[in-house]
Short mmCIF file of C-alpha atoms in Angstrom, two decimals:
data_model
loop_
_atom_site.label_atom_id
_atom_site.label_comp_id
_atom_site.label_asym_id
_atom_site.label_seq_id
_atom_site.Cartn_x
_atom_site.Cartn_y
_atom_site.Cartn_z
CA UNK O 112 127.10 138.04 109.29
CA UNK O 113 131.12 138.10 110.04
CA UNK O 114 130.33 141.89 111.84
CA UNK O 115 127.46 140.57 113.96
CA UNK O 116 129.81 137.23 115.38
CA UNK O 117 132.26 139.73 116.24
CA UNK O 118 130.14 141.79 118.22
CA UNK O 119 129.03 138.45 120.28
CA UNK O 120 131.94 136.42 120.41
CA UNK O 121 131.85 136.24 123.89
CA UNK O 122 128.21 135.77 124.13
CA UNK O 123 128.19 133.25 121.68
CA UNK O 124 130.95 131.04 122.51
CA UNK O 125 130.36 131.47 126.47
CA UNK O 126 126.21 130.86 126.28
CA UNK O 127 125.66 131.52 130.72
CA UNK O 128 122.43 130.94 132.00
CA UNK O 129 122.62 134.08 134.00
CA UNK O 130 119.48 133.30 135.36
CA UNK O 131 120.21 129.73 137.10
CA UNK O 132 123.08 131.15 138.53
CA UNK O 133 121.13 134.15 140.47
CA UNK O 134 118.42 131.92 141.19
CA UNK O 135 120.84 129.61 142.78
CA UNK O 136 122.38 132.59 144.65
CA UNK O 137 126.31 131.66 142.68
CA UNK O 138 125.81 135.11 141.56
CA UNK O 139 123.91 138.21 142.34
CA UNK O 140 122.03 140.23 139.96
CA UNK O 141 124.36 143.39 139.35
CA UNK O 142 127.29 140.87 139.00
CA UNK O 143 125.36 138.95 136.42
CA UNK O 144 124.57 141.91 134.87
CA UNK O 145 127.72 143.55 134.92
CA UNK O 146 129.58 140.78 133.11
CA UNK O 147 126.43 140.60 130.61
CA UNK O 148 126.55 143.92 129.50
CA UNK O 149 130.21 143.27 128.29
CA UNK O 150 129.67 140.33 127.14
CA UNK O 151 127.77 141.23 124.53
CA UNK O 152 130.61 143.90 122.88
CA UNK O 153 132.76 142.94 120.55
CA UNK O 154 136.53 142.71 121.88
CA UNK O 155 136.94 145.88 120.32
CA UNK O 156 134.62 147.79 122.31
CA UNK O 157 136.05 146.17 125.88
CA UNK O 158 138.84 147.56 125.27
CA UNK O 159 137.21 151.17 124.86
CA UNK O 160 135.20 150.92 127.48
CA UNK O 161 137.38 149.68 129.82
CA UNK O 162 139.62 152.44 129.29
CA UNK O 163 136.84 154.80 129.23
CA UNK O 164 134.65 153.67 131.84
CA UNK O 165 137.06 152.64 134.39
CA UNK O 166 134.75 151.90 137.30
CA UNK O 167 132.60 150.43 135.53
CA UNK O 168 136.00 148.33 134.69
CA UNK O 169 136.52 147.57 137.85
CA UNK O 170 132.98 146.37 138.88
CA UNK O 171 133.44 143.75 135.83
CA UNK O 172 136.46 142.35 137.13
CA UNK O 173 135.21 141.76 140.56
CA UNK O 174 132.15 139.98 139.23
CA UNK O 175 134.88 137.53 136.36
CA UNK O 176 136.47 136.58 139.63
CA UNK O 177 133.69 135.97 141.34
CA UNK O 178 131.97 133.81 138.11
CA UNK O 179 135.86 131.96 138.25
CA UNK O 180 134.71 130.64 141.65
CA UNK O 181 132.01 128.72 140.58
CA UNK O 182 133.07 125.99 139.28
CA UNK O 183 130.38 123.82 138.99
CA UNK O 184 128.99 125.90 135.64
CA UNK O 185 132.17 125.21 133.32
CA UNK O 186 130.70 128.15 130.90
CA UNK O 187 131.14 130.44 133.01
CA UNK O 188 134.78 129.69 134.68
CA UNK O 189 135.54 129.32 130.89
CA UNK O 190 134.10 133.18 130.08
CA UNK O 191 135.47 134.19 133.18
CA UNK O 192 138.89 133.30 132.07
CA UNK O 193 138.77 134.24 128.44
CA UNK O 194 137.21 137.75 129.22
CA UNK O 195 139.92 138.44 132.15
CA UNK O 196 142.87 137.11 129.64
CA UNK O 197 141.27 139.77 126.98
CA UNK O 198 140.95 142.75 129.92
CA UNK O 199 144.44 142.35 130.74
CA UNK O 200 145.75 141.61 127.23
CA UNK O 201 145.52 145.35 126.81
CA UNK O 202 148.39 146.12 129.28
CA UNK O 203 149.95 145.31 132.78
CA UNK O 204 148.37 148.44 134.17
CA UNK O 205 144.91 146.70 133.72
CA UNK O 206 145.90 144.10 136.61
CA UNK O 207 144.94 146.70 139.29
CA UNK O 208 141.63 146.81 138.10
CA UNK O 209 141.45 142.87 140.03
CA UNK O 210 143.32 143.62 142.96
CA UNK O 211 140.38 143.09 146.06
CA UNK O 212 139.71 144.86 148.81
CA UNK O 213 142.21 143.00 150.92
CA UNK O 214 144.59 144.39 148.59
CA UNK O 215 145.29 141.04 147.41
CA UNK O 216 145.49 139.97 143.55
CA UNK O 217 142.78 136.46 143.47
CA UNK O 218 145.89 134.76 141.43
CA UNK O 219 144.39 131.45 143.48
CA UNK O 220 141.34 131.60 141.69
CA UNK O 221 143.07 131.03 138.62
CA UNK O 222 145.64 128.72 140.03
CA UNK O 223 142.34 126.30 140.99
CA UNK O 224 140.76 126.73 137.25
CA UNK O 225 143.97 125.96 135.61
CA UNK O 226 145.22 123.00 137.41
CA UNK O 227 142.17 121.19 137.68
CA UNK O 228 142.28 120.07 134.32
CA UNK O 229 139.61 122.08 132.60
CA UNK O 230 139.14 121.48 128.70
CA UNK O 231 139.48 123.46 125.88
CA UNK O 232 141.16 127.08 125.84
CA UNK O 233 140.43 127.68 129.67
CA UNK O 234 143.85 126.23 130.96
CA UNK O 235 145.83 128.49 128.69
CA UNK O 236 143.74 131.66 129.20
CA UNK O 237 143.91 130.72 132.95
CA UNK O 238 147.71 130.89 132.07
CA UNK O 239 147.65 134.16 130.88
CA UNK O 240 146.20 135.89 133.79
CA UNK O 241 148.09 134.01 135.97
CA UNK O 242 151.38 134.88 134.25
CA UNK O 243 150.08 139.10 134.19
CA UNK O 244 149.24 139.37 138.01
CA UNK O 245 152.17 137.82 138.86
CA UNK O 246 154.40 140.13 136.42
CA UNK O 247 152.50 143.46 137.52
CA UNK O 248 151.33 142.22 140.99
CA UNK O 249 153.40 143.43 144.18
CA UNK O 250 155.02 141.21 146.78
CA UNK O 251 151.93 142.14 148.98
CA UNK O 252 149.11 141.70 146.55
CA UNK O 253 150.66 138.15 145.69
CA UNK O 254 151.08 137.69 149.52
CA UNK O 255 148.92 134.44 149.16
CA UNK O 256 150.16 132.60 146.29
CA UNK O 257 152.53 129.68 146.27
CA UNK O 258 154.43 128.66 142.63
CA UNK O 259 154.83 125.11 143.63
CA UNK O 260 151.30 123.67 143.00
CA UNK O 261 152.11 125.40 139.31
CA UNK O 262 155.21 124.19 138.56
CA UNK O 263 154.20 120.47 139.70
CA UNK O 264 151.01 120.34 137.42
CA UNK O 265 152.76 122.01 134.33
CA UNK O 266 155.60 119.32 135.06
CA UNK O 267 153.08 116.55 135.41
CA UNK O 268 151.36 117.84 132.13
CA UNK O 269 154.60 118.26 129.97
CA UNK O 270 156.03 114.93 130.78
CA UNK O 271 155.64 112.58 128.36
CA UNK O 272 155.88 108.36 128.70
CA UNK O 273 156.44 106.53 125.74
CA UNK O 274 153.30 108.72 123.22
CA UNK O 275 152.94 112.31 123.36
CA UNK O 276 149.49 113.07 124.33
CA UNK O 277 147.08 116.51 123.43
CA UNK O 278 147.63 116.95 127.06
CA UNK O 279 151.22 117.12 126.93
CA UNK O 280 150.74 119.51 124.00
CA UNK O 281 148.45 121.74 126.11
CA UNK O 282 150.90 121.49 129.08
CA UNK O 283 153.58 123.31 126.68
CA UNK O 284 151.23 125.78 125.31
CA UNK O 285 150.72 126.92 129.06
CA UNK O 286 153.86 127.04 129.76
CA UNK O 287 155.06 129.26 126.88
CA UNK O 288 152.31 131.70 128.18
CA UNK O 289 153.16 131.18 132.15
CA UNK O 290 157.21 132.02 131.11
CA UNK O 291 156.03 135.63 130.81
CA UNK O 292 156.41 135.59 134.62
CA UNK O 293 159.79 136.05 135.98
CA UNK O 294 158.57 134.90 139.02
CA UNK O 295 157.02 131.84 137.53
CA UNK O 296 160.56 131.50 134.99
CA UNK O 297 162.65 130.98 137.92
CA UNK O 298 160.72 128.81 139.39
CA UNK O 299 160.37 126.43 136.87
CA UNK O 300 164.35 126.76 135.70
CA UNK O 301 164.89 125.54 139.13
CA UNK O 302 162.73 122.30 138.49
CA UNK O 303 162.78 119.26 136.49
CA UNK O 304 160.57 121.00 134.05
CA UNK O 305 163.15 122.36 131.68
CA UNK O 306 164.56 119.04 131.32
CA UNK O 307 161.47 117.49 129.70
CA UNK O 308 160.93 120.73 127.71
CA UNK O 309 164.21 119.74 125.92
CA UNK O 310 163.72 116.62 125.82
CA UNK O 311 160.87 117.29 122.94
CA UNK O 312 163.28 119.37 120.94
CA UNK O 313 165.57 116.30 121.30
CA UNK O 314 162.83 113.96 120.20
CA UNK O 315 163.70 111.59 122.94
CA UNK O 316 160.55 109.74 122.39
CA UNK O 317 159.68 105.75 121.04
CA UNK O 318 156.40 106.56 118.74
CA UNK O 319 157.47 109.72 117.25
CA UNK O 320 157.00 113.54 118.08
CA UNK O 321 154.32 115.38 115.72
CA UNK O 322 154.44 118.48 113.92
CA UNK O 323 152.65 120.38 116.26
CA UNK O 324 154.32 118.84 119.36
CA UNK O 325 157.43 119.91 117.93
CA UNK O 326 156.41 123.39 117.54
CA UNK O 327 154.77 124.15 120.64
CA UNK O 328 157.72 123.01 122.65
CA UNK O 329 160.23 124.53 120.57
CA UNK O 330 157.75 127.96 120.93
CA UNK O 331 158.20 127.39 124.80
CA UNK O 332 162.02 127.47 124.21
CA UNK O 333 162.25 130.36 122.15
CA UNK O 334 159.96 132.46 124.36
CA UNK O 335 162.76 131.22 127.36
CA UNK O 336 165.89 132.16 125.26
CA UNK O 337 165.35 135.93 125.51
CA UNK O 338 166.00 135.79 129.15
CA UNK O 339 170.01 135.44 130.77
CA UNK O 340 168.61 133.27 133.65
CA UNK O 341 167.40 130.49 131.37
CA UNK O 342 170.24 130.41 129.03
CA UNK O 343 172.34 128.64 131.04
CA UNK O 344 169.83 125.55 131.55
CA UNK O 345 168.70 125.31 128.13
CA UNK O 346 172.58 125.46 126.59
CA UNK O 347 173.32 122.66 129.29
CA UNK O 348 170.85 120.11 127.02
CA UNK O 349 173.05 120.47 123.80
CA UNK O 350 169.56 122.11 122.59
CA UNK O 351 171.63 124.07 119.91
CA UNK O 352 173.01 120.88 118.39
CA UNK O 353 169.24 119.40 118.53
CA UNK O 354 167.42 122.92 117.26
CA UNK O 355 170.04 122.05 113.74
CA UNK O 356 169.88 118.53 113.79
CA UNK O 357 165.56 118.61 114.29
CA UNK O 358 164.45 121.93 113.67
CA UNK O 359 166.25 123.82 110.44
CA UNK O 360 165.66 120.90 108.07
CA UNK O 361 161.79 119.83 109.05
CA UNK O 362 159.05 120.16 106.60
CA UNK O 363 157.41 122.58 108.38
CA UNK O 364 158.68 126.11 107.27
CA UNK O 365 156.99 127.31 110.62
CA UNK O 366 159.03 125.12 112.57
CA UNK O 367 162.22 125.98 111.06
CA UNK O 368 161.64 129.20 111.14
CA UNK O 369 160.59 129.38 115.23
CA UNK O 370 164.01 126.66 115.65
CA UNK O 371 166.29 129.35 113.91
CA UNK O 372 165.09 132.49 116.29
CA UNK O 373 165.66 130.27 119.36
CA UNK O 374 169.00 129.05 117.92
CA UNK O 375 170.05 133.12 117.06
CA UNK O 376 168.90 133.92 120.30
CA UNK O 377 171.04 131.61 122.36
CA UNK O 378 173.87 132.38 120.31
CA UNK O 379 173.79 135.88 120.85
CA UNK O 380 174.22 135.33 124.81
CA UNK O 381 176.49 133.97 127.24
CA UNK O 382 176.29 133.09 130.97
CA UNK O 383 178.95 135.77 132.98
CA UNK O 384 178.86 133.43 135.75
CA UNK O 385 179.29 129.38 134.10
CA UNK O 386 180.51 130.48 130.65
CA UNK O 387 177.74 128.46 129.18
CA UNK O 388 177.59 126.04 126.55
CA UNK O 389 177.27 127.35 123.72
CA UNK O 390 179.83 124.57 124.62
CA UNK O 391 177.82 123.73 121.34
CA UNK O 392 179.53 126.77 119.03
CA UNK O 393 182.26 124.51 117.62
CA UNK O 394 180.01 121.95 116.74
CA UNK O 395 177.28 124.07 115.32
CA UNK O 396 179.90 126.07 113.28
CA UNK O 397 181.08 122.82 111.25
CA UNK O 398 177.92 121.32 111.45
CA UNK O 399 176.45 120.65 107.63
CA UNK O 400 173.93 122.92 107.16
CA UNK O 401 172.89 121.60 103.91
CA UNK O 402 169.72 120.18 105.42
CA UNK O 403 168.64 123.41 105.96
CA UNK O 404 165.52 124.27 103.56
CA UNK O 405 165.94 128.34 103.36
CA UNK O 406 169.24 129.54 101.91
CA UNK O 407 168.84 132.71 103.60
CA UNK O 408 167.96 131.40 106.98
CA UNK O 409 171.78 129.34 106.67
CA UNK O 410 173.45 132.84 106.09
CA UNK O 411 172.22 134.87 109.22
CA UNK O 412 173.02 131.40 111.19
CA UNK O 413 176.79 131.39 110.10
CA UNK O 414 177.12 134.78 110.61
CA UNK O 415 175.93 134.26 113.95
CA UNK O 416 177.86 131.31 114.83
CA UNK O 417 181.09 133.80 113.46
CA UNK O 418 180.04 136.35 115.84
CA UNK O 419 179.64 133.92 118.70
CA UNK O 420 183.15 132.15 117.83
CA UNK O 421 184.81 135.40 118.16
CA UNK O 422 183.51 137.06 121.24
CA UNK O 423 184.53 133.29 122.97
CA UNK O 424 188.17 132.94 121.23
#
């Protein structure tokens, strides 16, 4: 039973009535049936015969763009974006296989599915192939797309009033997977975003932050900390101070865990230009750590916070 789900995960999650949508003319028959004929592999397989059967590859990602246009069968914009987030999950080089024959990348496409508020996984696997054509695309092949619209509906979904909302909660889980753009990481650095990305770390909310909240923002952070340019505008929220004071001691060994790579991370880099904040290191290195639940995990954070002290004597 498990072996034969696998082999239709797509089919069965992502049930298209391929034959409405020819009969309508949304789609014509070879694109229907190219996307069917994956669709009924297991991931395993698309993989293989992607890499195997390259124009055959090619023809399938033509007809997921096209399927991403129609938006008025949510199905199939939602298998158009899970099957094009699992073709490209297998490497940047797969992104050509989308580029048209304007030599454009159809990043818009995505752009429209994943700000218009779809439900369920599509706004994050919309994320993911947004974030991969505009790591691997050129300067010419992204000629057409524009970050603002982006940045201004991940900022309108992470902001938070008074509650934190599953929307606010999705809004952090795409942005975690749109940071994988340097493109899209600069753009967003240079926004109000990062502010209210902190400002869940921080907790500055009046009915609580949960668990999961917590984690997914926190995830969002870490996944920012490897990278010099956003150092600088994370260290300048005191979000080292907040990562010991919220994250080390919380229930959640998950959470602590995920708080204690962002917190090593940051402390292992410095901004040549501002001499950033780890403005934080003399506070975090007499800061009680006693909260903290994992011996261990204290250890490789003092040693870290030694290591930091020094290189800034």
């Amino acid at each position: 039973m498990a072996a034969a789900e696998a082999e239709s995960i797509f089919a069965s999650n992502f049930p298209v009535d391929w034959q409405s949508m020819t009969m309508a003319n949304l789609m014509d028959q070879d694109e229907c049936s190219s996307i069917q004929r994956f669709q009924r592999m297991s991931p395993e397989e698309i993989h293989e015969r992607v890499d195997t059967e390259p124009e055959r590859a090619r023809e399938l990602a033509s007809a997921l763009v096209r399927l991403a246009r129609v938006t008025a069968n949510a199905t199939g914009v939602a298998l158009a974006c899970a099957l094009s987030a699992h073709i490209l999950s297998g490497g940047r080089d797969r992104v050509a296989l989308f580029v048209g024959p304007d030599d454009t990348l159809p990043t818009q496409e995505f752009v429209r599915v994943l700000t218009s508020d779809a439900e369920g996984n599509v706004p994050m696997d919309a994320s993911k192939v947004v974030a991969l054509f505009l790591s691997a695309g050129s300067a010419a092949q992204l000629s057409t797309f524009s970050d603002g619209p982006v940045v201004q509906w991940l900022n309108g979904t992470i902001r938070f009033d008074t509650a934190i909302t599953p929307r606010n909660v999705l809004g952090l889980r795409c942005a975690a997977a749109l940071f994988r753009s340097r493109r899209f990481r600069l753009a967003f650095l240079a926004s109000e975003g990062i502010d209210f990305v902190c400002e869940y770390v921080a907790q500055k909310t009046t009915n609580g932050l949960t668990a999961d909240a917590l984690y997914r923002a926190t995830f969002a952070l870490w996944s920012l900390s490897y990278h010099d340019e956003a150092v600088a505008a994370v260290c300048a929220h005191n979000i080292t101070v907040h990562l010991i004071a919220k994250n080390l001691p919380h229930m959640d060994d998950k959470i602590s865990r995920l708080g204690l790579a962002t917190l090593v991370n940051l402390l292992n880099k410095e901004d040549a230009e501002q001499g950033v904040a780890l403005n934080d290191v003399r506070t975090v290195s007499t800061f009680s750590f006693s909260l903290c639940i994992c011996a261990p995990f204290v250890v490789m954070v003092v040693v870290n916070v030694v290591v930091v002290c020094g290189l800034l004597a």
